[in-house]
Short mmCIF file of C-alpha atoms in Angstrom, two decimals:
data_model
loop_
_atom_site.label_atom_id
_atom_site.label_comp_id
_atom_site.label_asym_id
_atom_site.label_seq_id
_atom_site.Cartn_x
_atom_site.Cartn_y
_atom_site.Cartn_z
CA GLU A 237 -118.52 34.22 80.98
CA ILE A 238 -120.06 33.29 84.29
CA GLY A 239 -122.01 30.13 85.01
CA ILE A 240 -123.51 28.46 81.91
CA TRP A 241 -122.28 31.34 79.73
CA LYS A 242 -118.68 30.22 80.12
CA TYR A 243 -119.41 27.13 78.04
CA GLU A 244 -119.01 27.89 74.35
CA ASN A 245 -122.04 26.86 72.26
CA TYR A 246 -124.20 25.99 75.27
CA ALA A 247 -126.90 28.57 74.55
CA THR A 248 -128.09 28.38 70.88
CA ASP A 249 -131.00 29.82 69.00
CA ARG A 250 -132.70 26.39 69.40
CA GLY A 251 -132.21 26.14 73.10
CA PHE A 252 -129.41 24.67 75.14
CA ASN A 253 -126.82 22.29 73.93
CA ALA A 254 -126.41 19.85 76.78
CA ALA A 255 -123.25 18.32 75.29
CA ALA A 256 -121.47 21.67 75.72
CA TYR A 257 -122.33 21.98 79.41
CA GLY A 258 -119.52 20.75 81.63
CA SER A 259 -117.03 20.78 78.83
CA THR A 260 -113.83 22.61 79.55
CA ALA A 261 -114.45 26.33 79.27
CA PRO A 262 -111.87 28.14 77.13
CA SER A 263 -109.18 29.74 79.19
CA SER A 264 -108.12 33.31 78.45
CA SER A 265 -104.81 31.99 77.21
CA GLN A 266 -106.42 29.83 74.55
CA SER A 267 -106.22 31.13 71.00
CA TYR A 268 -109.40 31.98 69.15
CA GLU A 269 -107.49 32.02 65.88
CA LYS A 270 -108.71 28.54 64.86
CA LYS A 271 -111.17 29.16 62.07
CA CYS A 272 -113.28 26.16 61.34
CA THR A 273 -115.78 26.84 58.50
CA ILE A 274 -117.95 23.74 58.27
CA LYS A 275 -121.34 24.34 59.90
CA GLY A 276 -123.06 21.45 61.71
CA ASN A 277 -126.82 21.83 61.95
CA ILE A 278 -129.36 19.58 63.78
CA SER A 279 -132.92 19.69 62.46
CA ARG A 280 -136.02 19.48 64.61
CA SER A 281 -136.33 15.83 63.71
CA GLY A 282 -132.84 15.23 64.95
CA SER A 283 -131.08 14.89 61.52
CA LYS A 284 -127.43 16.01 61.71
CA ILE A 285 -126.33 17.78 58.61
CA TYR A 286 -123.12 19.63 57.79
CA HIS A 287 -122.82 22.59 55.38
CA MET A 288 -119.67 23.50 53.54
CA PRO A 289 -118.68 27.01 52.39
CA GLY A 290 -120.06 27.70 48.97
CA GLN A 291 -123.04 25.44 49.25
CA SER A 292 -126.46 26.94 48.60
CA SER A 293 -127.72 26.91 52.18
CA TYR A 294 -124.42 27.70 53.89
CA GLU A 295 -124.99 31.43 54.54
CA GLN A 296 -128.46 30.96 55.97
CA THR A 297 -127.45 28.14 58.30
CA ASN A 298 -127.04 28.94 61.99
CA PRO A 299 -124.68 26.21 63.21
CA GLU A 300 -125.05 24.23 66.43
CA GLU A 301 -121.46 22.97 65.93
CA TRP A 302 -118.43 23.94 63.90
CA PHE A 303 -116.00 21.53 62.23
CA CYS A 304 -112.58 22.00 60.64
CA THR A 305 -112.75 18.96 58.32
CA GLU A 306 -115.49 16.90 56.74
CA GLN A 307 -114.09 13.78 58.48
CA GLU A 308 -114.51 15.50 61.85
CA ALA A 309 -118.16 16.25 61.01
CA GLN A 310 -118.79 12.71 59.83
CA ASP A 311 -117.12 11.27 62.96
CA ALA A 312 -119.60 13.38 65.04
CA GLY A 313 -122.54 11.70 63.21
CA PHE A 314 -123.24 14.47 60.64
CA ARG A 315 -123.89 13.85 56.94
CA SER A 316 -123.35 16.15 54.01
CA THR A 317 -126.22 18.14 52.49
CA GLY A 318 -125.16 16.74 49.08
CA SER A 319 -125.53 20.11 47.44
#
């Protein structure tokens, strides 16, 4: 957790998430118990889609962002997969 690695979700399988850089790094006293299960995925074309547990593509999706509610995902500019 040194340098860029202290920023959660900065390094992703698609490269670096610039929005995560400079955000407050989690302190050791913060709880990691918060379990948000909605996966936010950004396609190569820039489409922002969220996946709910139980949907057909949920398990295969590698999220760029996690959300706790659908409203949270929608407020961040993501749309439902509709499946």
